[in-house]
CSV table of C-alpha atoms and ligand atoms in Angstrom, one decimal:
chain,number,residue,atom,x,y,z
A,1,MET,CA,75.4,-11.5,2.1
A,2,LYS,CA,78.1,-13.8,3.4
A,3,LEU,CA,77.1,-17.4,3.5
A,4,ASN,CA,78.6,-17.8,7.0
A,5,ASP,CA,76.6,-14.9,8.3
A,6,LEU,CA,73.4,-16.1,6.7
A,7,ALA,CA,73.8,-19.6,8.3
A,8,GLU,CA,74.3,-18.0,11.7
A,9,LYS,CA,71.3,-15.5,11.3
A,10,LEU,CA,69.0,-18.4,10.4
A,11,SER,CA,70.4,-20.7,13.1
A,12,LEU,CA,71.1,-23.4,10.4
A,13,ARG,CA,72.8,-26.7,11.4
A,14,ASN,CA,75.9,-27.2,9.2
A,15,LEU,CA,76.0,-30.7,7.8
A,16,THR,CA,79.3,-30.3,6.1
A,17,LEU,CA,81.6,-28.8,8.8
A,18,GLU,CA,84.6,-30.3,6.8
A,19,ILE,CA,84.1,-27.7,4.2
A,20,GLN,CA,86.1,-24.5,4.8
A,21,ILE,CA,83.8,-21.8,3.5
A,22,LYS,CA,85.7,-18.9,2.1
A,23,GLU,CA,85.1,-15.6,3.9
A,24,SER,CA,84.4,-14.1,0.5
A,25,THR,CA,81.5,-16.5,-0.4
A,26,CYS,CA,78.5,-14.3,-0.8
A,27,VAL,CA,75.0,-15.1,-1.9
A,28,SER,CA,72.3,-12.7,-3.2
A,29,LYS,CA,69.9,-15.1,-4.9
A,30,GLY,CA,67.7,-17.9,-3.7
A,31,HIS,CA,65.6,-20.7,-5.1
A,32,ALA,CA,63.0,-23.0,-3.4
A,33,SER,CA,62.0,-26.2,-5.2
A,34,ASP,CA,61.8,-29.9,-4.6
A,35,LEU,CA,61.7,-30.8,-8.3
A,36,LEU,CA,65.3,-31.2,-9.5
A,37,SER,CA,64.2,-30.7,-13.1
A,38,ASP,CA,63.1,-27.2,-12.0
A,39,VAL,CA,66.3,-26.6,-10.1
A,40,LEU,CA,68.3,-27.5,-13.3
A,41,ALA,CA,66.2,-25.2,-15.4
A,42,ASN,CA,65.6,-22.2,-13.1
A,43,ALA,CA,67.9,-22.0,-10.1
A,44,PRO,CA,70.1,-18.8,-10.5
A,45,GLY,CA,73.8,-19.4,-10.4
A,46,GLY,CA,75.4,-18.8,-7.0
A,47,SER,CA,72.0,-19.1,-5.3
A,48,VAL,CA,71.0,-20.8,-2.0
A,49,LEU,CA,68.6,-23.7,-2.7
A,50,VAL,CA,65.9,-24.5,-0.1
A,51,THR,CA,64.4,-27.9,-0.5
A,52,ILE,CA,63.0,-31.0,1.2
A,53,GLN,CA,64.5,-33.2,-1.6
A,54,VAL,CA,67.2,-35.4,0.0
A,55,HIS,CA,67.9,-37.7,-2.9
A,56,MET,CA,71.6,-38.1,-3.9
A,57,ASN,CA,70.8,-36.4,-7.2
A,58,VAL,CA,70.3,-33.1,-5.4
A,59,ILE,CA,74.1,-32.8,-5.2
A,60,ALA,CA,74.8,-33.4,-8.9
A,61,VAL,CA,72.0,-31.1,-9.9
A,62,ALA,CA,73.1,-28.3,-7.5
A,63,ILE,CA,76.6,-28.5,-8.8
A,64,HIS,CA,75.4,-28.5,-12.4
A,65,ALA,CA,73.1,-25.5,-11.8
A,66,GLY,CA,75.9,-23.7,-10.0
A,67,VAL,CA,74.1,-23.5,-6.7
A,68,ALA,CA,76.3,-22.2,-3.9
A,69,SER,CA,74.7,-24.0,-0.9
A,70,VAL,CA,71.7,-26.2,-0.1
A,71,ILE,CA,69.4,-25.7,2.9
A,72,PHE,CA,67.2,-28.8,3.8
A,73,ALA,CA,63.9,-27.6,5.3
A,74,SER,CA,61.5,-29.2,7.7
A,75,GLY,CA,64.3,-31.0,9.5
A,76,MET,CA,65.2,-33.1,6.5
A,77,VAL,CA,68.7,-34.6,6.7
A,78,PRO,CA,70.0,-36.6,3.7
A,79,ASP,CA,71.9,-39.9,4.0
A,80,GLN,CA,75.6,-39.8,5.0
A,81,ALA,CA,76.5,-40.8,1.5
A,82,VAL,CA,74.9,-37.6,0.2
A,83,ILE,CA,76.7,-35.5,2.8
A,84,GLU,CA,80.0,-37.1,1.9
A,85,LYS,CA,79.4,-36.5,-1.8
A,86,ALA,CA,78.7,-32.8,-1.0
A,87,ILE,CA,81.9,-32.6,1.0
A,88,SER,CA,83.9,-34.0,-1.8
A,89,GLU,CA,82.3,-31.5,-4.2
A,90,GLY,CA,82.8,-28.6,-1.8
A,91,LEU,CA,79.0,-27.9,-1.6
A,92,PRO,CA,78.0,-26.7,1.8
A,93,LEU,CA,74.8,-28.3,3.2
A,94,TYR,CA,72.6,-27.0,6.0
A,95,THR,CA,69.4,-28.2,7.7
A,96,SER,CA,66.7,-26.4,9.6
A,97,LYS,CA,63.6,-27.4,11.5
A,98,GLU,CA,61.7,-24.6,9.8
A,99,SER,CA,59.5,-25.1,6.7
A,100,THR,CA,60.6,-24.1,3.2
A,101,PHE,CA,58.1,-21.2,3.4
A,102,ASP,CA,59.6,-19.8,6.6
A,103,ILE,CA,63.2,-20.2,5.5
A,104,ALA,CA,62.5,-18.5,2.2
A,105,GLY,CA,60.7,-15.7,4.0
A,106,GLN,CA,63.8,-15.1,6.2
A,107,LEU,CA,66.1,-15.2,3.3
A,108,TYR,CA,64.0,-12.6,1.5
A,109,GLU,CA,64.1,-10.4,4.6
A,110,LEU,CA,67.9,-10.6,4.5
A,111,GLY,CA,67.8,-9.3,1.0
A,112,LEU,CA,68.1,-12.4,-1.1
A,113,ARG,CA,65.9,-12.6,-4.3
A,114,GLY,CA,64.7,-15.2,-6.7
A,115,GLY,CA,65.8,-15.6,-10.3
A,116,HIS,CA,63.5,-12.8,-11.5
A,117,GLY,CA,63.8,-10.6,-8.4
B,1,MET,CA,58.6,-65.4,-33.5
B,2,LYS,CA,55.6,-63.2,-33.8
B,3,ARG,CA,54.8,-59.6,-33.4
B,4,ILE,CA,52.2,-58.6,-30.8
B,5,LEU,CA,50.9,-55.3,-29.4
B,6,ALA,CA,51.1,-54.7,-25.7
B,7,ASP,CA,49.8,-51.8,-23.6
B,8,LEU,CA,51.6,-52.2,-20.3
B,9,HIS,CA,50.2,-49.4,-18.1
B,10,ILE,CA,46.4,-49.5,-17.5
B,11,HIS,CA,44.6,-48.3,-14.4
B,12,THR,CA,41.4,-49.8,-13.0
B,13,ALA,CA,38.6,-48.1,-11.0
B,14,LEU,CA,40.8,-49.0,-7.9
B,15,SER,CA,43.0,-46.0,-8.7
B,16,PRO,CA,41.3,-42.9,-7.3
B,17,CYS,CA,42.0,-40.9,-10.4
B,18,ALA,CA,40.7,-43.5,-12.8
B,19,SER,CA,37.2,-43.6,-14.2
B,20,GLU,CA,34.5,-45.8,-12.6
B,21,GLU,CA,34.1,-47.4,-16.0
B,22,MET,CA,37.5,-49.1,-15.7
B,23,ILE,CA,36.1,-52.4,-14.6
B,24,PRO,CA,38.2,-55.5,-15.4
B,25,GLN,CA,35.8,-57.0,-17.9
B,26,ALA,CA,35.4,-53.7,-19.8
B,27,ILE,CA,39.2,-53.2,-19.9
B,28,VAL,CA,39.8,-56.6,-21.3
B,29,ARG,CA,37.1,-56.2,-24.0
B,30,ALA,CA,38.4,-52.8,-25.0
B,31,ALA,CA,41.9,-54.1,-25.2
B,32,ILE,CA,41.0,-57.1,-27.4
B,33,ARG,CA,38.9,-54.8,-29.7
B,34,ARG,CA,42.0,-52.7,-30.2
B,35,GLY,CA,44.1,-55.6,-31.2
B,36,LEU,CA,46.2,-55.9,-28.1
B,37,GLU,CA,47.4,-59.4,-27.0
B,38,MET,CA,49.0,-58.3,-23.7
B,39,ILE,CA,48.1,-55.7,-21.1
B,40,ALA,CA,49.4,-54.8,-17.7
B,41,ILE,CA,47.2,-53.6,-14.9
B,42,CYS,CA,49.0,-51.0,-12.9
B,43,ASP,CA,47.0,-49.2,-10.2
B,44,HIS,CA,48.6,-46.7,-7.9
B,45,ASN,CA,50.4,-48.4,-5.1
B,46,THR,CA,48.3,-51.6,-5.2
B,47,ALA,CA,47.8,-54.8,-7.2
B,48,GLY,CA,44.4,-55.3,-5.6
B,49,ASN,CA,42.4,-55.7,-8.9
B,50,THR,CA,45.0,-57.7,-10.8
B,51,ALA,CA,43.4,-61.1,-9.9
B,52,ALA,CA,40.0,-59.9,-11.2
B,53,ALA,CA,41.5,-58.6,-14.4
B,54,GLU,CA,43.4,-61.9,-15.0
B,55,LYS,CA,40.2,-63.9,-14.4
B,56,ALA,CA,38.2,-61.6,-16.7
B,57,ALA,CA,40.8,-62.1,-19.4
B,58,GLY,CA,40.6,-65.9,-19.5
B,59,LYS,CA,42.5,-67.2,-22.5
B,60,ASP,CA,41.6,-64.3,-24.8
B,61,ILE,CA,44.5,-61.9,-23.8
B,62,THR,CA,47.4,-62.0,-21.4
B,63,VAL,CA,47.1,-59.8,-18.3
B,64,ILE,CA,50.4,-59.0,-16.5
B,65,ALA,CA,50.0,-58.2,-12.8
B,66,GLY,CA,51.6,-54.9,-12.1
B,67,MET,CA,51.4,-51.8,-10.0
B,68,GLU,CA,52.6,-48.1,-10.2
B,69,ILE,CA,54.5,-47.4,-7.0
B,70,THR,CA,54.8,-43.7,-5.9
B,71,THR,CA,58.2,-43.5,-4.2
B,72,ALA,CA,59.1,-41.2,-1.3
B,73,GLU,CA,60.5,-38.7,-3.9
B,74,ASP,CA,57.1,-38.7,-5.7
B,75,VAL,CA,58.5,-40.7,-8.6
B,76,HIS,CA,56.2,-43.2,-10.4
B,77,VAL,CA,57.8,-46.6,-11.0
B,78,LEU,CA,56.0,-49.5,-12.6
B,79,GLY,CA,56.6,-53.0,-11.3
B,80,LEU,CA,55.5,-55.8,-13.6
B,81,PHE,CA,55.4,-59.2,-12.0
B,82,PRO,CA,55.5,-62.9,-12.9
B,83,ASP,CA,52.1,-63.5,-11.4
B,84,VAL,CA,49.2,-62.0,-9.3
B,85,TRP,CA,50.5,-63.6,-6.1
B,86,VAL,CA,53.9,-62.0,-6.3
B,87,ALA,CA,52.4,-58.6,-7.3
B,88,CYS,CA,50.1,-58.8,-4.3
B,89,THR,CA,53.0,-59.7,-2.0
B,90,VAL,CA,54.8,-56.5,-3.1
B,91,SER,CA,51.6,-54.5,-2.9
B,92,GLU,CA,51.0,-55.5,0.7
B,93,LYS,CA,54.4,-54.1,1.7
B,94,ILE,CA,53.7,-50.8,-0.2
B,95,LEU,CA,50.2,-50.4,1.2
B,96,LYS,CA,51.4,-50.7,4.8
B,97,THR,CA,53.3,-47.5,4.4
B,98,LEU,CA,50.4,-45.4,3.1
B,99,PRO,CA,48.2,-43.2,5.3
B,100,GLU,CA,44.5,-44.1,5.8
B,101,MET,CA,41.9,-42.4,3.6
B,102,GLN,CA,39.8,-41.2,6.6
B,103,GLY,CA,36.8,-40.4,4.4
B,104,SER,CA,38.6,-38.2,1.9
B,105,SER,CA,37.4,-40.4,-1.1
B,106,LYS,CA,34.9,-37.6,-2.0
B,107,ILE,CA,37.8,-35.4,-2.9
B,108,LEU,CA,40.4,-37.9,-4.0
B,109,GLY,CA,38.1,-40.4,-5.8
B,110,ARG,CA,36.7,-43.8,-5.0
B,111,GLN,CA,39.0,-46.8,-4.7
B,112,THR,CA,36.9,-49.8,-5.8
B,113,LEU,CA,38.1,-53.4,-5.4
B,114,MET,CA,36.2,-55.7,-7.8
B,115,ASN,CA,35.8,-59.2,-8.9
B,116,ALA,CA,36.1,-60.4,-12.5
B,117,GLU,CA,32.4,-59.6,-13.2
B,118,GLY,CA,32.9,-56.0,-12.1
B,119,GLN,CA,31.0,-56.4,-8.9
B,120,ILE,CA,32.3,-54.3,-6.0
B,121,ILE,CA,33.9,-56.5,-3.4
B,122,GLY,CA,35.3,-53.7,-1.2
B,123,MET,CA,36.9,-50.3,-0.9
B,124,GLU,CA,40.6,-49.8,-0.4
B,125,THR,CA,41.0,-47.8,2.8
B,126,LYS,CA,44.6,-46.7,2.3
B,127,MET,CA,45.3,-43.4,0.5
B,128,LEU,CA,46.5,-44.7,-2.9
B,129,ALA,CA,47.3,-41.2,-4.2
B,130,ALA,CA,49.9,-40.7,-1.4
B,131,SER,CA,53.5,-41.5,-1.7
B,132,SER,CA,54.8,-44.7,-0.1
B,133,ALA,CA,57.7,-44.7,2.3
B,134,PHE,CA,59.8,-46.6,-0.2
B,135,ARG,CA,62.5,-44.5,-1.9
B,136,LEU,CA,63.2,-44.9,-5.5
B,137,SER,CA,66.2,-47.3,-5.0
B,138,ASP,CA,64.3,-49.3,-2.4
B,139,SER,CA,61.3,-49.6,-4.8
B,140,VAL,CA,63.4,-50.8,-7.7
B,141,ASN,CA,65.2,-53.3,-5.4
B,142,LEU,CA,61.8,-54.5,-4.0
B,143,ILE,CA,60.5,-55.1,-7.6
B,144,LYS,CA,63.7,-56.9,-8.6
B,145,ARG,CA,63.8,-59.0,-5.5
B,146,HIS,CA,60.4,-60.3,-6.6
B,147,ARG,CA,61.6,-61.1,-10.1
B,148,GLY,CA,59.7,-58.2,-11.4
B,149,ILE,CA,60.4,-55.7,-14.2
B,150,ALA,CA,61.1,-52.1,-13.1
B,151,VAL,CA,60.0,-49.4,-15.5
B,152,ALA,CA,60.6,-45.6,-15.1
B,153,ALA,CA,57.0,-44.4,-15.8
B,154,HIS,CA,56.2,-41.6,-18.2
B,155,LEU,CA,59.7,-40.3,-18.3
B,156,ASP,CA,58.8,-37.5,-20.6
B,157,ARG,CA,56.1,-36.0,-18.3
B,158,PRO,CA,56.6,-32.9,-16.2
B,159,SER,CA,55.2,-34.5,-13.1
B,160,PHE,CA,55.9,-37.7,-11.1
B,161,SER,CA,58.7,-38.9,-13.5
B,162,VAL,CA,62.3,-39.7,-12.5
B,163,ILE,CA,63.5,-36.7,-14.5
B,164,SER,CA,60.9,-34.2,-13.2
B,165,GLN,CA,61.6,-35.2,-9.6
B,166,LEU,CA,65.3,-36.0,-9.7
B,167,GLY,CA,66.6,-34.1,-12.7
B,168,MET,CA,68.2,-37.2,-14.2
B,169,ILE,CA,68.2,-41.0,-13.9
B,170,PRO,CA,70.3,-41.7,-10.8
B,171,ASP,CA,73.6,-43.6,-11.4
B,172,ASP,CA,72.8,-46.4,-8.9
B,173,ILE,CA,69.4,-47.3,-10.4
B,174,SER,CA,69.1,-49.8,-13.2
B,175,PHE,CA,65.7,-49.8,-14.8
B,176,ASP,CA,64.7,-52.7,-17.1
B,177,ALA,CA,62.9,-50.2,-19.3
B,178,ILE,CA,61.8,-46.6,-19.5
B,179,GLU,CA,58.2,-45.7,-20.6
B,180,ILE,CA,57.3,-42.6,-22.6
B,181,SER,CA,53.9,-41.3,-23.6
B,182,GLY,CA,52.5,-41.3,-27.0
B,183,ALA,CA,53.1,-37.5,-27.3
B,184,ALA,CA,56.9,-38.1,-26.8
B,185,VAL,CA,56.9,-40.9,-29.5
B,186,ALA,CA,55.4,-38.4,-32.0
B,187,SER,CA,57.9,-35.6,-31.0
B,188,SER,CA,61.5,-35.0,-31.9
B,189,ARG,CA,62.4,-35.8,-28.3
B,190,ILE,CA,62.3,-39.5,-28.9
B,191,GLN,CA,66.0,-39.7,-29.6
B,192,GLU,CA,66.7,-38.3,-26.2
B,193,PHE,CA,65.0,-41.3,-24.6
B,194,TYR,CA,66.8,-43.9,-26.8
B,195,SER,CA,70.1,-42.3,-25.7
B,196,PHE,CA,69.7,-43.8,-22.2
B,197,GLY,CA,70.5,-47.2,-23.7
B,198,ILE,CA,67.6,-48.8,-21.9
B,199,PRO,CA,64.6,-50.4,-23.7
B,200,VAL,CA,61.9,-47.8,-24.5
B,201,LEU,CA,58.3,-48.7,-24.0
B,202,THR,CA,55.3,-46.7,-24.8
B,203,SER,CA,52.0,-47.2,-23.0
B,204,SER,CA,48.7,-45.5,-22.7
B,205,ASP,CA,48.6,-45.0,-18.9
B,206,SER,CA,44.8,-45.4,-19.4
B,207,HIS,CA,42.5,-43.9,-16.9
B,208,PHE,CA,39.5,-44.2,-19.3
B,209,LEU,CA,38.4,-47.0,-21.6
B,210,SER,CA,38.9,-44.8,-24.6
B,211,ASP,CA,42.6,-44.5,-23.7
B,212,ILE,CA,43.4,-48.2,-24.0
B,213,GLY,CA,45.7,-49.0,-26.8
B,214,THR,CA,46.0,-45.4,-28.0
B,215,CYS,CA,49.7,-46.0,-27.8
B,216,CYS,CA,51.4,-49.3,-27.3
B,217,THR,CA,54.6,-51.3,-27.6
B,218,ALA,CA,55.3,-54.0,-30.3
B,219,LEU,CA,56.9,-57.1,-28.9
B,220,GLU,CA,58.7,-59.7,-31.0
B,221,ILE,CA,58.2,-62.8,-28.9
B,222,LEU,CA,57.3,-66.5,-29.2
B,223,GLU,CA,54.1,-66.2,-27.1
B,224,PRO,CA,52.5,-63.5,-25.0
B,225,THR,CA,53.8,-64.5,-21.5
B,226,PHE,CA,55.7,-62.6,-18.7
B,227,ASN,CA,58.9,-64.7,-19.3
B,228,GLU,CA,58.8,-63.8,-23.0
B,229,LEU,CA,58.4,-60.1,-22.1
B,230,VAL,CA,61.5,-60.3,-19.9
B,231,LEU,CA,63.4,-61.9,-22.8
B,232,ALA,CA,62.2,-59.3,-25.2
B,233,LEU,CA,63.4,-56.5,-23.0
B,234,ARG,CA,66.8,-58.1,-22.9
B,235,GLY,CA,66.8,-58.7,-26.6
B,236,ILE,CA,67.5,-62.4,-26.3
B,237,ALA,CA,67.5,-64.8,-29.3
B,238,GLY,CA,65.9,-62.5,-31.8
B,239,ARG,CA,63.2,-61.1,-29.4
B,240,GLY,CA,62.8,-57.4,-29.0
B,241,CYS,CA,60.5,-54.5,-28.4
B,242,SER,CA,59.8,-51.2,-30.2
B,243,VAL,CA,57.4,-48.3,-29.9
B,244,ALA,CA,54.3,-48.9,-32.0
C,1,ZN,ZN1,52.0,-42.1,-13.1
C,2,ZN,ZN1,49.6,-44.4,-14.3
């Protein structure tokens, strides 16, 4: 599924409008976790990460794990410095008022699967 | 210079997860029996029993007033302070940001404030098991502003450590030391912790009397005081620390 379409279907707020997302950017995997050690170890490459973890390290860890985009759940919004770092790294960030559980459920319905799915 | 043994992470009965047997006098006695000359009292998000522990210790052993802050990211950070007064000043700021217990001590555990003799002088009403509103960087700054020592607690553990929560030590945080558990000391992972270039401590994180001194740090210092501990961590004038 195209990342742009996914963001629209879930009514996500784009925190990194400066990033031009390529039309061809597609995602088929997802991961939900607030422990960045778990993200490093288990997030599938090219996946969408759903988290309430807004620490600066989320950007470095997401890049390292090859995560394609991060969705902050429960209305969490990271500091501007985190957003700027994401922009400089070309990592699209979104936020949603909905909980991790509900976002993950919607992603699943759209056909995304976890690392073992 | 002399070599002393220190266990710098011990909970009292004030921590909801610690045993009721962790009363100041009993902790001090157990520590002396195990050959320790310095201990630090570090309850979750409070320094409420540090005065009692210091009094119980008298001149027999040095008690450092500390606390184990749970940051907003669920990271445990130890703050070790020059004295009880400073520790309690920091503790007040942390406690203000915690939710009230509202009768959940049956599930979460009792939070007993004690005097040196171990008599109960009150119950902490804030939920000490909760995370404070202070983020990791704010917590470390708060500790340092109060001339404290900031330690990344149980860095090798899969929960509540900087690495478990944040994947790596953030660039903008400068810890004075990292703490690893006895299990990590005995494992091949120990080199991984030395590679951070930060002094490595090992402490028991005691929740029971029998835990005290099961692993500890050796300090090369002139006398067992807070100032000497600071100098040992910086390796000044022949002082130093090593896992024991
Ligand atoms: Zn801890
Ligand atoms: Zn502890």
